[in-house]
mmCIF file of C-alpha atoms and ligand atoms in Angstrom:
data_model
loop_
_atom_site.group_PDB
_atom_site.id
_atom_site.type_symbol
_atom_site.label_atom_id
_atom_site.label_comp_id
_atom_site.label_asym_id
_atom_site.label_seq_id
_atom_site.Cartn_x
_atom_site.Cartn_y
_atom_site.Cartn_z
ATOM 1 C CA MET A 1 -27.979 38.951 -7.765
ATOM 2 C CA GLY A 2 -25.525 40.318 -10.337
ATOM 3 C CA LYS A 3 -24.821 38.565 -13.568
ATOM 4 C CA ARG A 4 -21.632 37.151 -12.128
ATOM 5 C CA GLY A 5 -23.455 35.792 -9.096
ATOM 6 C CA PHE A 6 -25.993 34.108 -11.329
ATOM 7 C CA VAL A 7 -23.383 32.460 -13.493
ATOM 8 C CA GLY A 8 -21.487 31.409 -10.380
ATOM 9 C CA CYS A 9 -24.653 29.960 -8.870
ATOM 10 C CA LEU A 10 -25.515 28.097 -12.050
ATOM 11 C CA PHE A 11 -22.013 26.751 -12.162
ATOM 12 C CA SER A 12 -22.153 25.445 -8.621
ATOM 13 C CA MET A 13 -25.508 23.773 -9.346
ATOM 14 C CA ILE A 14 -24.068 22.044 -12.390
ATOM 15 C CA TYR A 15 -20.894 21.229 -10.542
ATOM 16 C CA GLY A 16 -22.870 19.887 -7.576
ATOM 17 C CA PHE A 17 -24.889 17.726 -9.952
ATOM 18 C CA PHE A 18 -21.803 16.174 -11.456
ATOM 19 C CA VAL A 19 -20.180 15.531 -8.121
ATOM 20 C CA LEU A 20 -23.355 13.896 -6.789
ATOM 21 C CA SER A 21 -23.872 11.862 -9.940
ATOM 22 C CA PHE A 22 -20.395 10.707 -10.638
ATOM 23 C CA GLY A 23 -18.729 10.758 -7.271
ATOM 24 C CA THR A 24 -15.461 12.500 -6.612
ATOM 25 C CA THR A 25 -13.910 12.087 -10.017
ATOM 26 C CA SER A 26 -13.031 15.771 -10.053
ATOM 27 C CA LYS A 27 -9.367 16.400 -10.770
ATOM 28 C CA ALA A 28 -9.223 19.274 -8.285
ATOM 29 C CA GLN A 29 -7.787 18.095 -4.955
ATOM 30 C CA MET A 30 -5.336 15.653 -6.514
ATOM 31 C CA VAL A 31 -2.735 17.756 -4.710
ATOM 32 C CA PRO A 32 -3.217 20.902 -2.614
ATOM 33 C CA ALA A 33 -0.562 22.989 -4.369
ATOM 34 C CA VAL A 34 2.505 23.079 -6.614
ATOM 35 C CA TYR A 35 5.695 24.961 -5.694
ATOM 36 C CA VAL A 36 7.949 25.572 -8.692
ATOM 37 C CA PHE A 37 11.703 26.249 -8.736
ATOM 38 C CA GLY A 38 13.913 26.633 -11.765
ATOM 39 C CA ASP A 39 14.751 28.485 -14.951
ATOM 40 C CA SER A 40 13.116 29.729 -18.142
ATOM 41 C CA LEU A 41 11.631 26.323 -18.895
ATOM 42 C CA VAL A 42 9.135 26.955 -16.085
ATOM 43 C CA ASP A 43 9.279 30.739 -15.432
ATOM 44 C CA VAL A 44 5.741 32.107 -15.691
ATOM 45 C CA GLY A 45 6.584 35.767 -15.160
ATOM 46 C CA ASN A 46 8.965 36.383 -12.248
ATOM 47 C CA ASN A 47 11.585 38.004 -14.450
ATOM 48 C CA ASN A 48 9.101 40.645 -15.599
ATOM 49 C CA TYR A 49 9.438 42.075 -12.099
ATOM 50 C CA LEU A 50 13.231 42.268 -12.230
ATOM 51 C CA THR A 51 13.915 45.759 -13.535
ATOM 52 C CA LEU A 52 17.594 45.103 -14.244
ATOM 53 C CA SER A 53 17.180 41.745 -15.932
ATOM 54 C CA ILE A 54 17.632 41.528 -19.662
ATOM 55 C CA VAL A 55 16.421 37.923 -19.714
ATOM 56 C CA LYS A 56 12.770 38.640 -20.404
ATOM 57 C CA ALA A 57 10.064 37.309 -22.662
ATOM 58 C CA ASN A 58 7.760 40.290 -22.237
ATOM 59 C CA HIS A 59 7.671 41.229 -25.894
ATOM 60 C CA ARG A 60 6.360 39.761 -29.102
ATOM 61 C CA HIS A 61 6.521 37.097 -30.499
ATOM 62 C CA TYR A 62 6.434 35.337 -27.142
ATOM 63 C CA GLY A 63 2.926 34.415 -26.059
ATOM 64 C CA ILE A 64 1.439 34.560 -29.550
ATOM 65 C CA ASP A 65 -0.380 31.257 -28.983
ATOM 66 C CA PHE A 66 -1.113 31.850 -25.283
ATOM 67 C CA PRO A 67 -4.863 32.097 -24.534
ATOM 68 C CA THR A 68 -4.493 35.901 -24.258
ATOM 69 C CA HIS A 69 -2.197 36.025 -27.345
ATOM 70 C CA LYS A 70 0.036 38.343 -25.335
ATOM 71 C CA PRO A 71 3.582 37.963 -23.985
ATOM 72 C CA THR A 72 3.556 36.852 -20.340
ATOM 73 C CA GLY A 73 7.197 36.279 -19.511
ATOM 74 C CA ARG A 74 7.066 32.653 -20.656
ATOM 75 C CA PHE A 75 9.822 31.688 -23.086
ATOM 76 C CA SER A 76 7.361 29.950 -25.368
ATOM 77 C CA ASN A 77 4.886 30.715 -28.116
ATOM 78 C CA GLY A 78 2.195 29.678 -25.626
ATOM 79 C CA LYS A 79 2.153 27.676 -22.427
ATOM 80 C CA ASN A 80 5.206 26.091 -20.854
ATOM 81 C CA ALA A 81 5.764 22.952 -18.778
ATOM 82 C CA ALA A 82 4.649 24.640 -15.533
ATOM 83 C CA ASP A 83 1.239 25.353 -17.093
ATOM 84 C CA PHE A 84 0.787 21.799 -18.352
ATOM 85 C CA ILE A 85 1.785 20.296 -14.993
ATOM 86 C CA ALA A 86 -0.821 22.461 -13.244
ATOM 87 C CA GLU A 87 -3.419 21.598 -15.888
ATOM 88 C CA LYS A 88 -2.863 17.882 -15.390
ATOM 89 C CA LEU A 89 -3.397 18.340 -11.663
ATOM 90 C CA GLY A 90 -6.591 20.335 -12.134
ATOM 91 C CA LEU A 91 -4.977 23.440 -10.657
ATOM 92 C CA ALA A 92 -4.341 26.963 -11.886
ATOM 93 C CA THR A 93 -0.695 27.616 -12.756
ATOM 94 C CA SER A 94 1.168 28.624 -9.594
ATOM 95 C CA PRO A 95 1.614 32.416 -9.826
ATOM 96 C CA PRO A 96 5.021 34.132 -9.770
ATOM 97 C CA PHE A 97 6.296 34.880 -6.257
ATOM 98 C CA PHE A 98 6.844 38.508 -7.281
ATOM 99 C CA PHE A 99 3.243 38.787 -8.437
ATOM 100 C CA LEU A 100 1.914 37.391 -5.157
ATOM 101 C CA THR A 101 3.971 39.869 -3.152
ATOM 102 C CA SER A 102 3.041 42.833 -5.372
ATOM 103 C CA LYS A 103 0.138 45.267 -5.267
ATOM 104 C CA ALA A 104 -1.226 43.597 -8.389
ATOM 105 C CA ASN A 105 -2.334 40.656 -6.199
ATOM 106 C CA LYS A 106 -5.698 42.303 -5.548
ATOM 107 C CA ASN A 107 -7.569 39.071 -4.903
ATOM 108 C CA ASN A 108 -5.163 38.252 -2.117
ATOM 109 C CA ALA A 109 -4.179 34.950 -3.706
ATOM 110 C CA SER A 110 -2.550 32.796 -1.044
ATOM 111 C CA PHE A 111 0.861 31.128 -0.918
ATOM 112 C CA MET A 112 -1.113 28.059 0.146
ATOM 113 C CA ASP A 113 -2.408 27.684 -3.425
ATOM 114 C CA GLY A 114 1.085 27.385 -4.898
ATOM 115 C CA VAL A 115 3.956 29.684 -5.803
ATOM 116 C CA SER A 116 6.426 29.816 -8.673
ATOM 117 C CA PHE A 117 9.918 30.972 -7.793
ATOM 118 C CA ALA A 118 11.328 30.106 -11.239
ATOM 119 C CA SER A 119 13.374 32.717 -13.031
ATOM 120 C CA ALA A 120 14.659 32.671 -16.588
ATOM 121 C CA GLY A 121 18.445 32.530 -16.690
ATOM 122 C CA ALA A 122 18.675 30.999 -13.222
ATOM 123 C CA GLY A 123 21.223 28.335 -12.457
ATOM 124 C CA ILE A 124 22.169 26.065 -9.603
ATOM 125 C CA PHE A 125 25.189 28.328 -9.194
ATOM 126 C CA ASP A 126 24.720 32.037 -8.546
ATOM 127 C CA GLY A 127 25.524 33.583 -11.889
ATOM 128 C CA SER A 128 27.890 31.278 -13.698
ATOM 129 C CA ASP A 129 27.299 33.473 -16.751
ATOM 130 C CA GLU A 130 27.355 37.264 -16.720
ATOM 131 C CA ARG A 131 24.260 37.515 -18.890
ATOM 132 C CA TYR A 132 22.281 35.734 -16.227
ATOM 133 C CA ARG A 133 23.492 37.602 -13.144
ATOM 134 C CA GLN A 134 20.222 39.487 -12.914
ATOM 135 C CA SER A 135 18.072 36.376 -12.571
ATOM 136 C CA ILE A 136 17.042 34.762 -9.284
ATOM 137 C CA PRO A 137 19.489 31.893 -8.763
ATOM 138 C CA LEU A 138 18.273 28.702 -7.108
ATOM 139 C CA THR A 139 19.760 29.576 -3.706
ATOM 140 C CA LYS A 140 17.757 32.810 -3.717
ATOM 141 C CA GLN A 141 14.601 31.035 -4.896
ATOM 142 C CA VAL A 142 14.885 28.635 -1.973
ATOM 143 C CA GLU A 143 15.521 31.550 0.372
ATOM 144 C CA TYR A 144 12.266 33.149 -0.825
ATOM 145 C CA TYR A 145 10.545 29.833 -0.203
ATOM 146 C CA THR A 146 11.759 29.783 3.413
ATOM 147 C CA ILE A 147 10.192 33.235 3.865
ATOM 148 C CA VAL A 148 6.942 31.966 2.356
ATOM 149 C CA HIS A 149 7.137 28.957 4.674
ATOM 150 C CA GLU A 150 7.392 31.252 7.683
ATOM 151 C CA LYS A 151 4.419 33.319 6.493
ATOM 152 C CA MET A 152 2.279 30.229 5.940
ATOM 153 C CA THR A 153 3.238 28.886 9.373
ATOM 154 C CA GLY A 154 1.953 32.153 10.808
ATOM 155 C CA GLU A 155 -1.303 31.805 8.869
ATOM 156 C CA VAL A 156 -2.284 28.178 9.494
ATOM 157 C CA GLY A 157 0.103 26.842 12.123
ATOM 158 C CA ALA A 158 2.958 24.364 11.802
ATOM 159 C CA ALA A 159 0.903 21.149 11.930
ATOM 160 C CA VAL A 160 -1.652 22.121 9.265
ATOM 161 C CA LEU A 161 1.111 23.510 7.084
ATOM 162 C CA GLN A 162 3.194 20.350 7.291
ATOM 163 C CA LYS A 163 0.212 18.264 6.209
ATOM 164 C CA HIS A 164 -0.400 20.635 3.303
ATOM 165 C CA LEU A 165 3.221 20.664 2.171
ATOM 166 C CA SER A 166 3.752 16.931 2.460
ATOM 167 C CA LYS A 167 0.976 16.397 -0.103
ATOM 168 C CA SER A 168 2.056 19.236 -2.370
ATOM 169 C CA ILE A 169 4.359 18.801 -5.359
ATOM 170 C CA PHE A 170 7.739 20.536 -5.542
ATOM 171 C CA VAL A 171 8.838 20.925 -9.148
ATOM 172 C CA VAL A 172 12.534 21.604 -9.810
ATOM 173 C CA VAL A 173 13.740 22.317 -13.373
ATOM 174 C CA ILE A 174 17.289 23.682 -13.341
ATOM 175 C CA GLY A 175 20.830 23.042 -14.571
ATOM 176 C CA SER A 176 20.782 24.018 -18.258
ATOM 177 C CA ASN A 177 22.092 27.533 -17.651
ATOM 178 C CA ASP A 178 24.987 26.223 -15.571
ATOM 179 C CA LEU A 179 26.008 23.979 -18.457
ATOM 180 C CA PHE A 180 25.505 26.721 -21.065
ATOM 181 C CA GLY A 181 27.635 28.950 -18.858
ATOM 182 C CA TYR A 182 30.389 26.360 -18.707
ATOM 183 C CA PHE A 183 30.546 25.670 -22.418
ATOM 184 C CA GLU A 184 30.510 29.339 -23.279
ATOM 185 C CA SER A 185 33.186 30.432 -20.803
ATOM 186 C CA SER A 186 36.808 29.609 -21.546
ATOM 187 C CA ASP A 187 37.616 30.886 -18.060
ATOM 188 C CA LEU A 188 35.444 28.315 -16.304
ATOM 189 C CA ARG A 189 36.788 25.600 -18.574
ATOM 190 C CA LYS A 190 40.321 26.399 -17.515
ATOM 191 C CA LYS A 191 39.432 26.358 -13.841
ATOM 192 C CA ARG A 192 37.503 23.107 -13.701
ATOM 193 C CA THR A 193 37.272 19.919 -15.707
ATOM 194 C CA PRO A 194 33.774 19.178 -16.985
ATOM 195 C CA GLN A 195 33.573 16.205 -14.612
ATOM 196 C CA GLU A 196 34.359 18.394 -11.604
ATOM 197 C CA TYR A 197 31.848 20.941 -12.807
ATOM 198 C CA VAL A 198 28.918 18.554 -13.265
ATOM 199 C CA ASP A 199 29.745 16.852 -9.955
ATOM 200 C CA SER A 200 29.602 20.159 -8.138
ATOM 201 C CA MET A 201 26.320 21.030 -9.875
ATOM 202 C CA ALA A 202 24.706 17.885 -8.475
ATOM 203 C CA PHE A 203 26.235 18.478 -5.052
ATOM 204 C CA SER A 204 25.036 22.109 -4.905
ATOM 205 C CA LEU A 205 21.566 21.084 -6.019
ATOM 206 C CA LYS A 206 21.444 18.551 -3.188
ATOM 207 C CA VAL A 207 22.107 21.307 -0.645
ATOM 208 C CA GLN A 208 19.122 23.277 -1.952
ATOM 209 C CA LEU A 209 16.834 20.234 -2.093
ATOM 210 C CA GLN A 210 17.752 19.541 1.522
ATOM 211 C CA ARG A 211 16.669 23.058 2.473
ATOM 212 C CA LEU A 212 13.298 22.410 0.807
ATOM 213 C CA TYR A 213 12.994 19.117 2.689
ATOM 214 C CA ASP A 214 13.895 20.841 5.958
ATOM 215 C CA HIS A 215 11.018 23.216 5.240
ATOM 216 C CA GLY A 216 8.375 20.581 4.723
ATOM 217 C CA ALA A 217 8.730 19.441 1.097
ATOM 218 C CA ARG A 218 8.322 15.680 0.541
ATOM 219 C CA LYS A 219 7.077 15.048 -3.014
ATOM 220 C CA PHE A 220 9.417 16.146 -5.768
ATOM 221 C CA GLY A 221 9.261 16.268 -9.549
ATOM 222 C CA ILE A 222 12.840 16.868 -10.682
ATOM 223 C CA ALA A 223 13.898 17.236 -14.303
ATOM 224 C CA GLY A 224 17.269 16.380 -15.780
ATOM 225 C CA VAL A 225 18.669 18.605 -18.508
ATOM 226 C CA GLY A 226 17.748 18.078 -22.149
ATOM 227 C CA ALA A 227 19.990 17.351 -25.125
ATOM 228 C CA LEU A 228 21.521 20.796 -24.816
ATOM 229 C CA GLY A 229 23.922 20.248 -27.704
ATOM 230 C CA CYS A 230 20.919 19.956 -30.044
ATOM 231 C CA CYS A 231 19.373 23.332 -29.328
ATOM 232 C CA PRO A 232 19.544 25.713 -32.317
ATOM 233 C CA GLU A 233 22.205 27.886 -30.653
ATOM 234 C CA PHE A 234 24.628 24.952 -30.421
ATOM 235 C CA ARG A 235 23.747 23.470 -33.806
ATOM 236 C CA LEU A 236 25.216 26.590 -35.394
ATOM 237 C CA LYS A 237 28.601 25.473 -34.077
ATOM 238 C CA ASN A 238 28.498 22.103 -35.881
ATOM 239 C CA LYS A 239 27.060 22.656 -39.366
ATOM 240 C CA THR A 240 23.496 22.332 -37.984
ATOM 241 C CA GLU A 241 24.268 18.997 -36.262
ATOM 242 C CA CYS A 242 24.178 18.508 -32.480
ATOM 243 C CA VAL A 243 27.360 19.317 -30.561
ATOM 244 C CA ALA A 244 28.508 15.967 -29.233
ATOM 245 C CA GLU A 245 30.546 17.243 -26.297
ATOM 246 C CA VAL A 246 27.681 19.294 -24.879
ATOM 247 C CA ASN A 247 25.316 16.346 -25.136
ATOM 248 C CA TYR A 248 27.902 14.074 -23.535
ATOM 249 C CA TRP A 249 28.178 16.307 -20.473
ATOM 250 C CA SER A 250 24.423 16.798 -20.338
ATOM 251 C CA VAL A 251 24.144 13.029 -19.970
ATOM 252 C CA LYS A 252 26.980 12.919 -17.432
ATOM 253 C CA TYR A 253 25.323 15.590 -15.328
ATOM 254 C CA ASN A 254 22.011 13.727 -15.487
ATOM 255 C CA GLU A 255 23.704 10.531 -14.326
ATOM 256 C CA GLY A 256 25.275 12.355 -11.390
ATOM 257 C CA LEU A 257 21.928 13.939 -10.579
ATOM 258 C CA GLN A 258 20.145 10.579 -10.498
ATOM 259 C CA TRP A 259 22.834 9.095 -8.296
ATOM 260 C CA MET A 260 22.592 12.096 -5.959
ATOM 261 C CA LEU A 261 18.793 11.813 -5.737
ATOM 262 C CA LYS A 262 19.014 8.184 -4.732
ATOM 263 C CA GLU A 263 21.568 8.965 -2.056
ATOM 264 C CA TRP A 264 19.627 11.981 -0.812
ATOM 265 C CA GLN A 265 16.459 9.903 -0.535
ATOM 266 C CA SER A 266 18.285 7.263 1.517
ATOM 267 C CA GLU A 267 19.534 9.930 3.931
ATOM 268 C CA ASN A 268 16.122 11.412 4.718
ATOM 269 C CA GLY A 269 12.816 9.830 5.691
ATOM 270 C CA GLY A 270 9.726 10.313 3.556
ATOM 271 C CA ILE A 271 11.150 11.658 0.305
ATOM 272 C CA ILE A 272 9.340 10.538 -2.847
ATOM 273 C CA TYR A 273 10.419 11.767 -6.234
ATOM 274 C CA SER A 274 9.871 11.412 -9.921
ATOM 275 C CA TYR A 275 12.977 12.135 -11.973
ATOM 276 C CA PHE A 276 12.197 13.220 -15.523
ATOM 277 C CA HIS A 277 14.525 12.099 -18.322
ATOM 278 C CA THR A 278 14.267 15.317 -20.315
ATOM 279 C CA PHE A 279 17.190 14.185 -22.459
ATOM 280 C CA THR A 280 15.451 10.999 -23.581
ATOM 281 C CA ALA A 281 12.159 12.791 -24.166
ATOM 282 C CA ILE A 282 13.660 15.451 -26.415
ATOM 283 C CA HIS A 283 15.967 12.984 -28.114
ATOM 284 C CA ASP A 284 12.865 10.979 -29.125
ATOM 285 C CA LEU A 285 11.321 14.023 -30.748
ATOM 286 C CA ILE A 286 14.525 14.738 -32.657
ATOM 287 C CA GLN A 287 14.970 11.128 -33.806
ATOM 288 C CA THR A 288 11.415 10.449 -34.913
ATOM 289 C CA PRO A 289 9.768 13.856 -35.278
ATOM 290 C CA LEU A 290 7.040 12.757 -37.685
ATOM 291 C CA SER A 291 5.553 10.293 -35.223
ATOM 292 C CA TYR A 292 4.984 13.241 -32.873
ATOM 293 C CA GLY A 293 3.694 15.618 -35.532
ATOM 294 C CA PHE A 294 6.910 17.632 -35.928
ATOM 295 C CA SER A 295 8.730 18.360 -39.162
ATOM 296 C CA GLU A 296 11.329 20.938 -38.064
ATOM 297 C CA VAL A 297 13.774 19.674 -35.454
ATOM 298 C CA LYS A 298 16.717 22.021 -36.062
ATOM 299 C CA ALA A 299 15.560 25.574 -36.653
ATOM 300 C CA ALA A 300 14.017 27.883 -34.115
ATOM 301 C CA CYS A 301 10.608 29.260 -35.004
ATOM 302 C CA CYS A 302 11.414 32.799 -33.887
ATOM 303 C CA GLY A 303 14.800 34.396 -34.552
ATOM 304 C CA LEU A 304 17.088 35.561 -37.331
ATOM 305 C CA GLY A 305 19.651 34.115 -39.697
ATOM 306 C CA GLU A 306 20.747 30.526 -40.076
ATOM 307 C CA LEU A 307 18.355 28.168 -38.241
ATOM 308 C CA ASN A 308 16.724 31.385 -36.926
ATOM 309 C CA ALA A 309 19.389 31.010 -34.261
ATOM 310 C CA ARG A 310 21.818 33.823 -35.058
ATOM 311 C CA ALA A 311 19.719 36.210 -32.976
ATOM 312 C CA PRO A 312 17.215 35.858 -30.141
ATOM 313 C CA CYS A 313 13.481 36.025 -30.590
ATOM 314 C CA LEU A 314 12.949 39.784 -30.668
ATOM 315 C CA PRO A 315 10.035 41.920 -31.884
ATOM 316 C CA LEU A 316 11.604 42.279 -35.339
ATOM 317 C CA SER A 317 12.711 38.630 -35.648
ATOM 318 C CA ASN A 318 11.192 36.144 -38.079
ATOM 319 C CA LEU A 319 8.251 34.140 -36.792
ATOM 320 C CA CYS A 320 7.301 30.843 -38.408
ATOM 321 C CA PRO A 321 3.613 30.341 -39.183
ATOM 322 C CA ASN A 322 3.730 26.584 -38.412
ATOM 323 C CA ARG A 323 4.559 26.591 -34.719
ATOM 324 C CA GLN A 324 2.904 23.212 -34.186
ATOM 325 C CA ASP A 325 5.578 21.415 -36.166
ATOM 326 C CA HIS A 326 8.682 23.032 -34.612
ATOM 327 C CA ILE A 327 10.401 21.559 -31.558
ATOM 328 C CA PHE A 328 12.181 24.826 -30.730
ATOM 329 C CA PHE A 329 10.564 28.207 -30.444
ATOM 330 C CA ASP A 330 13.775 30.216 -29.996
ATOM 331 C CA GLN A 331 17.517 29.468 -29.677
ATOM 332 C CA PHE A 332 17.063 27.529 -26.423
ATOM 333 C CA HIS A 333 13.408 26.877 -25.630
ATOM 334 C CA PRO A 334 10.839 24.322 -26.726
ATOM 335 C CA THR A 335 7.549 25.272 -28.340
ATOM 336 C CA GLU A 336 4.276 24.825 -26.509
ATOM 337 C CA ALA A 337 3.703 21.677 -28.592
ATOM 338 C CA ALA A 338 6.973 20.109 -27.405
ATOM 339 C CA SER A 339 6.394 21.097 -23.759
ATOM 340 C CA ARG A 340 2.963 19.474 -23.849
ATOM 341 C CA ILE A 341 4.494 16.168 -24.976
ATOM 342 C CA PHE A 342 7.134 16.329 -22.233
ATOM 343 C CA VAL A 343 4.517 16.790 -19.528
ATOM 344 C CA ASN A 344 2.410 13.953 -20.949
ATOM 345 C CA ARG A 345 5.472 11.737 -20.620
ATOM 346 C CA LEU A 346 6.167 12.991 -17.116
ATOM 347 C CA PHE A 347 2.655 12.031 -16.015
ATOM 348 C CA ASP A 348 2.093 8.813 -17.896
ATOM 349 C CA GLY A 349 5.472 7.741 -19.238
ATOM 350 C CA THR A 350 7.199 4.467 -18.429
ATOM 351 C CA SER A 351 10.240 4.434 -16.144
ATOM 352 C CA SER A 352 12.472 5.197 -19.124
ATOM 353 C CA TYR A 353 10.919 8.691 -19.026
ATOM 354 C CA ALA A 354 9.968 9.174 -15.386
ATOM 355 C CA PHE A 355 11.944 7.252 -12.792
ATOM 356 C CA PRO A 356 11.377 5.461 -10.466
ATOM 357 C CA ILE A 357 7.745 6.568 -10.692
ATOM 358 C CA ASN A 358 5.890 9.015 -12.912
ATOM 359 C CA MET A 359 4.095 12.111 -11.721
ATOM 360 C CA ARG A 360 0.713 10.390 -11.588
ATOM 361 C CA GLN A 361 2.149 7.784 -9.225
ATOM 362 C CA LEU A 362 3.876 10.502 -7.229
ATOM 363 C CA VAL A 363 0.576 12.285 -6.732
ATOM 364 C CA ALA A 364 -1.146 9.070 -5.629
ATOM 365 C CA ALA A 365 1.708 8.032 -3.319
HETATM 366 C C1 NAG B 401 -5.533 38.525 2.810
HETATM 367 O O1 NAG B 401 -5.293 37.231 3.337
HETATM 368 C C2 NAG B 401 -4.818 37.226 4.655
HETATM 369 C C3 NAG B 401 -4.445 35.806 5.036
HETATM 370 O O2 NAG B 401 -5.364 34.869 4.529
HETATM 371 C C4 NAG B 401 -5.850 37.865 5.587
HETATM 372 O O3 NAG B 401 -5.379 37.867 6.886
HETATM 373 C C5 NAG B 401 -6.147 39.278 5.104
HETATM 374 O O4 NAG B 401 -7.158 39.849 5.873
HETATM 375 C C6 NAG B 401 -6.571 39.283 3.628
HETATM 376 N N1 NAG B 401 -6.694 40.635 3.132
HETATM 377 C C7 NAG B 401 -7.671 41.009 2.283
HETATM 378 C C8 NAG B 401 -7.643 42.423 1.835
HETATM 379 O O5 NAG B 401 -8.551 40.261 1.916
HETATM 380 C C1 NAG B 402 29.066 17.179 -35.323
HETATM 381 O O1 NAG B 402 27.999 16.327 -35.714
HETATM 382 C C2 NAG B 402 28.382 15.038 -36.134
HETATM 383 C C3 NAG B 402 27.116 14.325 -36.660
HETATM 384 O O2 NAG B 402 26.167 14.184 -35.626
HETATM 385 C C4 NAG B 402 29.058 14.316 -35.013
HETATM 386 O O3 NAG B 402 29.467 13.024 -35.424
HETATM 387 C C5 NAG B 402 30.242 15.123 -34.528
HETATM 388 O O4 NAG B 402 30.835 14.518 -33.402
HETATM 389 C C6 NAG B 402 29.830 16.536 -34.188
HETATM 390 N N1 NAG B 402 30.994 17.341 -33.914
HETATM 391 C C7 NAG B 402 31.112 18.020 -32.784
HETATM 392 C C8 NAG B 402 32.337 18.871 -32.670
HETATM 393 O O5 NAG B 402 30.304 17.963 -31.894
#
């Protein structure tokens, strides 16, 4: 027996002991798998496979606090929300779709154990902003999922697959890039009023959620957008204060999204969801940072110039030493510390954070 075999054997003896002694308290098996859709808030490396994309976090100082201390494609100093959601469920983080379909997948990891389709820069719309055209928009992510669905059907059969999927969690974190695109494009602003724009975001998202439902998804964790006007990039436009208009439309979009979810649920049997009030969660941190262990709510940790927000987090950018007490790591993205708090709220928060049920209730449902 090799060293590995011995350690593995010892582990299963210890594990067996605990299971026998304490019953099935193990966190594994809470859900069979997590399927993740969305943008840079949950991308765990898909964009690294997009040769043309410039929206990548594959360089320092990203990943400096990740267990490997290396950049991974996550727009964070360490882990992001997708990692913490998996951790809470006792699962490994769902790997990037492009990793699973690449030669690097030597262990033949299965789609049945979860897949992440998330791509930094992605929006509900296909490329509302030129900078993001090279990302995988939501429609494409869902298309990849339908291919995965077909492959899994071939592997285990329709009935087994449906049982598996109906217990799995479908995480959807999207919308911020569509709003950024709108507020940074005078063209779009001329074409559509903000109300029309946020209405069509919610409507387009519904179409994609329906496609997921039609391919077996039943349990959803869906995040609203945060207080986008308070991210360092926007604070530069208002003497370091939040931009009121952007926050106003973030809230309006979130209201439309919640209304849409309710309607969508009433139109289809068996949908259960937990909607996460990202706006409220981040607003809390900004209002009372000290009670959460933060002292810097405005500046990015990594970047250049005023608020470290005049330039992106690049290899030659400044990096703050005190990443634990910053809410933002770069111009747009939360630190690992902030993401951890959000996921704690998602799992155990009251209905003012996770509505109508939190993730823990969703899992048990
Ligand atoms: C990979 O997994 C598939 C499906 O589970 C299986 O059919 C195939 O033989 C596996 N290949 C290797 C190299 O293990
Ligand atoms: C700038 O910030 C102040 C203070 O929060 C706020 O009252 C004002 O509406 C903001 N201005 C804009 C243009 O967002």
